[in-house]
Coordinates of N, CA, C and O in Angstrom, one line a residue:
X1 N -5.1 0.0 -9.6 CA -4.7 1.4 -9.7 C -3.2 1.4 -10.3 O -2.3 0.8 -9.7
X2 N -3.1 2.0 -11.4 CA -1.6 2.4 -11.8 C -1.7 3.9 -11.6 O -2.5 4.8 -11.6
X3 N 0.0 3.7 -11.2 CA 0.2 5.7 -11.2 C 1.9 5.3 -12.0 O 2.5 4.2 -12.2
X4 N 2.4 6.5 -12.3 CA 3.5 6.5 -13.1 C 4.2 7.5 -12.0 O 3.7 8.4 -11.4
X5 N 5.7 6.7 -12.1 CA 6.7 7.3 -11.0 C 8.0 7.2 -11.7 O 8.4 6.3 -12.4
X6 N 8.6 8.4 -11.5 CA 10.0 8.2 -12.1 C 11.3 7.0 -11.1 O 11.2 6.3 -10.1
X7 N 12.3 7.2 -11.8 CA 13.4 6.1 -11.2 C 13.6 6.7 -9.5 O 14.0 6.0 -8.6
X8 N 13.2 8.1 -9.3 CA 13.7 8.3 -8.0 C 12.7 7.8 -7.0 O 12.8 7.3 -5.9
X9 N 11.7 8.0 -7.7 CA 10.4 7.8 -7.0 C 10.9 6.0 -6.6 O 11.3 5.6 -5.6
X10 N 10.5 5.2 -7.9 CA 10.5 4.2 -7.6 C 11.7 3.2 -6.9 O 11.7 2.0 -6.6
X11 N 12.9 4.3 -6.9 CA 14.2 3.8 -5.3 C 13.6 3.9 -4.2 O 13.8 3.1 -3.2
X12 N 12.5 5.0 -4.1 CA 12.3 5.5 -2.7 C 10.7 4.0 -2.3 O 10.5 3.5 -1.3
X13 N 10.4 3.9 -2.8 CA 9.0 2.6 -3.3 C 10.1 1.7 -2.8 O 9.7 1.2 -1.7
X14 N 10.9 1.3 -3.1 CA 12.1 0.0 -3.2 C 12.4 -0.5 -1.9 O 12.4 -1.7 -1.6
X15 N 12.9 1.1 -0.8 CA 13.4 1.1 -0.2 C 12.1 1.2 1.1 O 12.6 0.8 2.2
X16 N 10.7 1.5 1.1 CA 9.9 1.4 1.8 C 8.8 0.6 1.8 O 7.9 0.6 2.6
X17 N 9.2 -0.4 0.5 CA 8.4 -1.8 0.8 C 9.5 -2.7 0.5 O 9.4 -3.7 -0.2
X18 N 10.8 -2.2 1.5 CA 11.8 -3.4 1.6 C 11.8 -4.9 2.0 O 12.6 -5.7 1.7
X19 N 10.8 -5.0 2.7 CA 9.7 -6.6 2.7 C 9.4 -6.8 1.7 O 9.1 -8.0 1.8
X20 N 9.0 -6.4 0.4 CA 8.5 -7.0 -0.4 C 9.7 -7.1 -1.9 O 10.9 -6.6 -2.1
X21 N 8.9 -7.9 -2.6 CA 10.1 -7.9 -4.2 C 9.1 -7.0 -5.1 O 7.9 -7.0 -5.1
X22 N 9.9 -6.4 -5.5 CA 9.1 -5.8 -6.6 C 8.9 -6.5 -8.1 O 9.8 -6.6 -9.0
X23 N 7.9 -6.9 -8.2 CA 8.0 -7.6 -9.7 C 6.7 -7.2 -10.6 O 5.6 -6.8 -10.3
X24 N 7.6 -7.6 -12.0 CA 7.3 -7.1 -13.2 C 5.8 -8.0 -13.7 O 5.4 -9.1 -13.9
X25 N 5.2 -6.9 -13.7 CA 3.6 -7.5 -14.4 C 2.4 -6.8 -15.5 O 1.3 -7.0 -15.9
X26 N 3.5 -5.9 -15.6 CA 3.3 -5.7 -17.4 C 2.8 -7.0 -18.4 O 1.8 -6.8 -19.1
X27 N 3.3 -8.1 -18.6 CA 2.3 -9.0 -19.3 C 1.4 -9.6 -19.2 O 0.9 -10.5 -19.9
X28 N 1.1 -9.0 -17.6 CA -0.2 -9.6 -16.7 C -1.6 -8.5 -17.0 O -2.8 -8.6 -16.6
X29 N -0.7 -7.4 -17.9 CA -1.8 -6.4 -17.4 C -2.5 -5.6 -19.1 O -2.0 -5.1 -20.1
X30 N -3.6 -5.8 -18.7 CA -4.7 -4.9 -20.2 C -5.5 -4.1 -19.5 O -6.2 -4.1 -18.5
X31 N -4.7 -2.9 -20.7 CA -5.7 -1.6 -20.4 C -6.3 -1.8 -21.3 O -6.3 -2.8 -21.9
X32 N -7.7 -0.3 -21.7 CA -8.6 -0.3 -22.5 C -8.0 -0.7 -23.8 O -6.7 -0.7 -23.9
X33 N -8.9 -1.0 -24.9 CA -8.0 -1.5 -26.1 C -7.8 -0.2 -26.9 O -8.6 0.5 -27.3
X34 N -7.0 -0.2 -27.0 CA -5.9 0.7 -28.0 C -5.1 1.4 -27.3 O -4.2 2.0 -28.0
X35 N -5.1 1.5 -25.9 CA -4.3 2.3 -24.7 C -3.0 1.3 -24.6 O -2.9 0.2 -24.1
X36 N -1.9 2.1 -25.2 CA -0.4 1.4 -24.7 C -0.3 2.1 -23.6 O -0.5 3.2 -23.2
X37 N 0.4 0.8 -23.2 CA 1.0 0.7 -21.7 C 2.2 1.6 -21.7 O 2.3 2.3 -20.7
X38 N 3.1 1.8 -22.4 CA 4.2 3.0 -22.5 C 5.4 2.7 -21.8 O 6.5 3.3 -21.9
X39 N 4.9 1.8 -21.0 CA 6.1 1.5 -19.6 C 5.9 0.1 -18.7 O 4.9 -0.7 -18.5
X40 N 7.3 0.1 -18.2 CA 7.1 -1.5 -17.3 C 5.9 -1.2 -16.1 O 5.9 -0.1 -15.7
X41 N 4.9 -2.1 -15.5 CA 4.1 -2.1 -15.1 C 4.6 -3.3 -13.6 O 4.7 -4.5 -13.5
X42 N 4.6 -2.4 -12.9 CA 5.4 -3.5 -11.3 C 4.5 -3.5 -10.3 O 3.5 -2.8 -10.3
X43 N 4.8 -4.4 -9.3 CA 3.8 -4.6 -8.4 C 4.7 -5.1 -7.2 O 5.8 -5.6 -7.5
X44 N 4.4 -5.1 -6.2 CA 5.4 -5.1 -5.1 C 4.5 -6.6 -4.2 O 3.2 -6.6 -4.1
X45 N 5.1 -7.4 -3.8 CA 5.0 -8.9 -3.2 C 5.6 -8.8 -1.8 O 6.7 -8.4 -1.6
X46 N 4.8 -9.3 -0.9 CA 5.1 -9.6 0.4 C 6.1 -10.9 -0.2 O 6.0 -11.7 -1.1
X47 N 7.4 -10.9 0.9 CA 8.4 -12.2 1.1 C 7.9 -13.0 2.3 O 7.3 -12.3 3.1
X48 N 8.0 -14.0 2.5 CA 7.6 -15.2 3.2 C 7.6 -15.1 4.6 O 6.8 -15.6 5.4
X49 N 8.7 -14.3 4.8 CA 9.0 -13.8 6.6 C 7.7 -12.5 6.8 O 6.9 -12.2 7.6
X50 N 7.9 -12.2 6.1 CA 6.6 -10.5 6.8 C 5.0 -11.2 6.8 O 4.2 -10.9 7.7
X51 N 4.8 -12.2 5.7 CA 3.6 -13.0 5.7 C 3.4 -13.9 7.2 O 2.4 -13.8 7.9
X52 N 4.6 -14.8 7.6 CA 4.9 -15.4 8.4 C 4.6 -14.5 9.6 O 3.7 -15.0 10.3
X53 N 5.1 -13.3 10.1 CA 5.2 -12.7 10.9 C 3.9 -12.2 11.2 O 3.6 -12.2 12.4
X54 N 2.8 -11.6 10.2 CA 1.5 -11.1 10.1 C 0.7 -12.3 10.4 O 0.2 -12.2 11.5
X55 N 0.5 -13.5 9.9 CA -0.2 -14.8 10.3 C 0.1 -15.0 11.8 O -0.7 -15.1 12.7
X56 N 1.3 -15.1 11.9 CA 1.6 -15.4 14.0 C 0.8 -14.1 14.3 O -0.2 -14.4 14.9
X57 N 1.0 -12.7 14.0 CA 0.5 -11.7 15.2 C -1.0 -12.0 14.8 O -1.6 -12.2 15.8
X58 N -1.7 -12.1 13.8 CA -2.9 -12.4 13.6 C -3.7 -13.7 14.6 O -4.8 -13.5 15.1
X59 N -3.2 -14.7 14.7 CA -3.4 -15.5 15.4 C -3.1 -15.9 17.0 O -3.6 -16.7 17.8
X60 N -2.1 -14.9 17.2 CA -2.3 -14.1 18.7 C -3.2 -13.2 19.2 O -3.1 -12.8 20.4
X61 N -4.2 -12.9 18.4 CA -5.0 -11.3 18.1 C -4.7 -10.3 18.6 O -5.4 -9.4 19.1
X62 N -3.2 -10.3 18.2 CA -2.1 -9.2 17.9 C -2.2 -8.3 16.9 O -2.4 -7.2 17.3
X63 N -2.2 -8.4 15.8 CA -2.1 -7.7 14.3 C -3.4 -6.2 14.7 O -4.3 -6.4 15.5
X64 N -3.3 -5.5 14.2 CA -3.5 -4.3 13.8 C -3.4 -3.6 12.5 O -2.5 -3.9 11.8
X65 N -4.1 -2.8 12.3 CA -4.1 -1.7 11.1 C -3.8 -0.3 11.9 O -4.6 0.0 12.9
X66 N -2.7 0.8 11.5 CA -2.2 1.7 12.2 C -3.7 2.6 11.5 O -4.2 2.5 10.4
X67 N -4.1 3.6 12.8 CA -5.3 4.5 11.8 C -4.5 5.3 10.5 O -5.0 5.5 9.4
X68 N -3.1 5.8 11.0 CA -2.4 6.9 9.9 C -2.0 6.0 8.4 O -1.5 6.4 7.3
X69 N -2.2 4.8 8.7 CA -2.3 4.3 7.4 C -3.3 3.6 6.7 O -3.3 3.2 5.5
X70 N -4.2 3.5 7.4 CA -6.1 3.7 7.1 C -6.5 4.8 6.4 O -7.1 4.7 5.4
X71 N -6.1 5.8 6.9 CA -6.2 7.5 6.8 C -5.5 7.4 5.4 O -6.2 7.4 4.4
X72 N -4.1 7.2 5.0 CA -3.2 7.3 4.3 C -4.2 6.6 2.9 O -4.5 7.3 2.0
X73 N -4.4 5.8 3.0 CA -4.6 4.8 1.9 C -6.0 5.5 1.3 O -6.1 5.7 0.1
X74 N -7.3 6.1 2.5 CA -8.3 6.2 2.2 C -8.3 7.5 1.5 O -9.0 7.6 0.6
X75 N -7.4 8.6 1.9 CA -7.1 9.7 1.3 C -6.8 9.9 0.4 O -7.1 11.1 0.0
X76 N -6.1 9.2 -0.4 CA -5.1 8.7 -1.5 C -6.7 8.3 -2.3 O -7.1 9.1 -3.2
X77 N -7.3 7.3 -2.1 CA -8.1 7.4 -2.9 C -9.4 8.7 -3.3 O -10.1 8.9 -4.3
X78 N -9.4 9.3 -2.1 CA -10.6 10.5 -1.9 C -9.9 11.2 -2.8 O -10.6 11.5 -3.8
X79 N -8.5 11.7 -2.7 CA -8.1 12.5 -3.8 C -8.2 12.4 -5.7 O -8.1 13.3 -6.6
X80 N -8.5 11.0 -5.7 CA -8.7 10.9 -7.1 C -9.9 11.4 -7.2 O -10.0 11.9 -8.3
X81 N -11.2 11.6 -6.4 CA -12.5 11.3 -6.5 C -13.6 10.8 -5.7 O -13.7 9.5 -5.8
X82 N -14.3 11.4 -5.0 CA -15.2 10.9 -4.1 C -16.1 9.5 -4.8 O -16.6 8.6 -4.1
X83 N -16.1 9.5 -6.1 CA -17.2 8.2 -6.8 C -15.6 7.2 -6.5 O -15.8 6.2 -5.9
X84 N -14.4 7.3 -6.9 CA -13.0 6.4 -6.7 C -13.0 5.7 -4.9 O -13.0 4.6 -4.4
X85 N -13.1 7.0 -4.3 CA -13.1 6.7 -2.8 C -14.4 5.7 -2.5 O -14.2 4.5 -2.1
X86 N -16.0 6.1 -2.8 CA -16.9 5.0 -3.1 C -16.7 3.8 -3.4 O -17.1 2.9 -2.8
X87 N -16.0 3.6 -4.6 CA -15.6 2.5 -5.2 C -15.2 1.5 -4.8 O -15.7 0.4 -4.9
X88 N -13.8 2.0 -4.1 CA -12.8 1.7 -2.8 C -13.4 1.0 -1.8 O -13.2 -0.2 -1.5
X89 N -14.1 1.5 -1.5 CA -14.9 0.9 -0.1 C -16.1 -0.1 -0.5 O -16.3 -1.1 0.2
X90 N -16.8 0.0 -1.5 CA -17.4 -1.3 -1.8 C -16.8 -2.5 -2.7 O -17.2 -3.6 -2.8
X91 N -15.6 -1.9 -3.3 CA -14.6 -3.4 -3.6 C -13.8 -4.0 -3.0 O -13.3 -5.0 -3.4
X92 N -13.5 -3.3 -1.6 CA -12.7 -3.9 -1.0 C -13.1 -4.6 0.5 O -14.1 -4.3 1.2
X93 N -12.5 -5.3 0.7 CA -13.4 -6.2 1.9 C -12.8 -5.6 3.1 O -11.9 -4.8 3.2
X94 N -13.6 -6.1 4.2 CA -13.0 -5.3 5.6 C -12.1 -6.6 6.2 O -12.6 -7.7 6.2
X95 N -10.6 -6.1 6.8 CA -9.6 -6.5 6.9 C -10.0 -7.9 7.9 O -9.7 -9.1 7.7
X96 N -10.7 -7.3 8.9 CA -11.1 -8.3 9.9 C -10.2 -7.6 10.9 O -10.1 -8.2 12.0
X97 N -9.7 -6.7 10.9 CA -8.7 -6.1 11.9 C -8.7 -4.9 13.0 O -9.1 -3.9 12.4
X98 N -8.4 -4.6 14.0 CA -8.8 -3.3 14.5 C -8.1 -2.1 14.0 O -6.9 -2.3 13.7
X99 N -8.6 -1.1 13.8 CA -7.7 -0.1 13.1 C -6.9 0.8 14.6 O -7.8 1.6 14.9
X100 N -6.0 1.0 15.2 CA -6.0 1.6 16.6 C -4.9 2.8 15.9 O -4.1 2.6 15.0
X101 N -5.2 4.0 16.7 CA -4.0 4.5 16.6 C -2.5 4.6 17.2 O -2.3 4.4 18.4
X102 N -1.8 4.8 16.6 CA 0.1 4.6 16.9 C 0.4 6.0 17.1 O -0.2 6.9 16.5
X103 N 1.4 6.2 18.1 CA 1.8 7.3 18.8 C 3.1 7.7 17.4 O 3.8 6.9 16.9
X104 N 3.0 9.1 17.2 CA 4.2 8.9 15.7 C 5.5 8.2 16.5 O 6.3 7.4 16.0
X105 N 5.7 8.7 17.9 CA 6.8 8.5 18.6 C 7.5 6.8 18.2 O 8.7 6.7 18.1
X106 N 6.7 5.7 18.1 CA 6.4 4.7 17.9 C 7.0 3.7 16.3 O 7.4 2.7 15.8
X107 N 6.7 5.4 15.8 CA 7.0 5.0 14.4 C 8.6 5.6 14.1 O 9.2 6.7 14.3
X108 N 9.1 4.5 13.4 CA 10.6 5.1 12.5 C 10.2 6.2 11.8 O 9.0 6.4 11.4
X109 N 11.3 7.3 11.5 CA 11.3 8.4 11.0 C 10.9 8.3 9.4 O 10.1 9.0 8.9
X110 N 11.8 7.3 8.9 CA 11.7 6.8 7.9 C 10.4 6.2 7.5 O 10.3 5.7 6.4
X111 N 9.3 6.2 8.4 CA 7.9 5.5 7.6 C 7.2 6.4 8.2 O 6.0 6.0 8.2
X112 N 7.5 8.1 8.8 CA 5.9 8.8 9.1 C 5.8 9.4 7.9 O 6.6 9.8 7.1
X113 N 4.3 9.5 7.9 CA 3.7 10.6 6.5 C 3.6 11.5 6.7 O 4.2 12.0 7.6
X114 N 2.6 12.2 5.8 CA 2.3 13.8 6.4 C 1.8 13.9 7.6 O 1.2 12.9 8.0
X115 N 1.9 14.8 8.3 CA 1.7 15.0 9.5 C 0.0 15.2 9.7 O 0.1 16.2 8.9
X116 N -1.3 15.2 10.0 CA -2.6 15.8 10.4 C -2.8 17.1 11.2 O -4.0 17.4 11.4

């Protein structure tokens, strides 16, 4: 999935996948042929400590999937398109994880979404 975001957008991207690096993969990437890409093309990378930390809670059978970000992700694709949302769900594998819900109270201010 590409989407196009301006410089503020992509400070605020920067600043809420502060675990990860953001790197450039524009020469990694073909669109249909004759479709220019127009723009740098990035992708955001887990750093070694958040991997580290997800492998230990996983192996405690600690780790979780929050539902508001189950919800978040699946909605995001329903909005493109219910055949997109389809799509989603048969290309993508199931995590192996429980999805539980989080109290917002639980969560930093800085990472709640829209509200339900």
């Amino acid at each position: 999935m590409i989407g196009w975001v301006d410089d503020g957008e992509l400070e605020a991207l920067d600043r809420r996948e502060r675990r990860y690096d953001r790197v450039d993969v524009t020469d990694l990437t073909t669109l249909g042929v004759g479709v220019p890409l127009g723009a740098p093309i990035v992708t955001y990378v887990p750093r070694a400590e958040p991997i580290a930390i997800y492998e230990s809670a996983r192996a405690r059978g600690v780790a979780a999937i929050t539902t508001r970000y189950w919800d978040l992700v699946d909605d995001a694709f329903a909005d493109l398109g219910e055949d997109r949302r389809k799509r989603y769900h048969a290309t993508t594998p199931d995590p192996g994880l429980p999805v539980l819900a989080q109290a917002a109270v639980d969560v930093p201010a800085r990472h709640r979404g829209r509200q339900r």
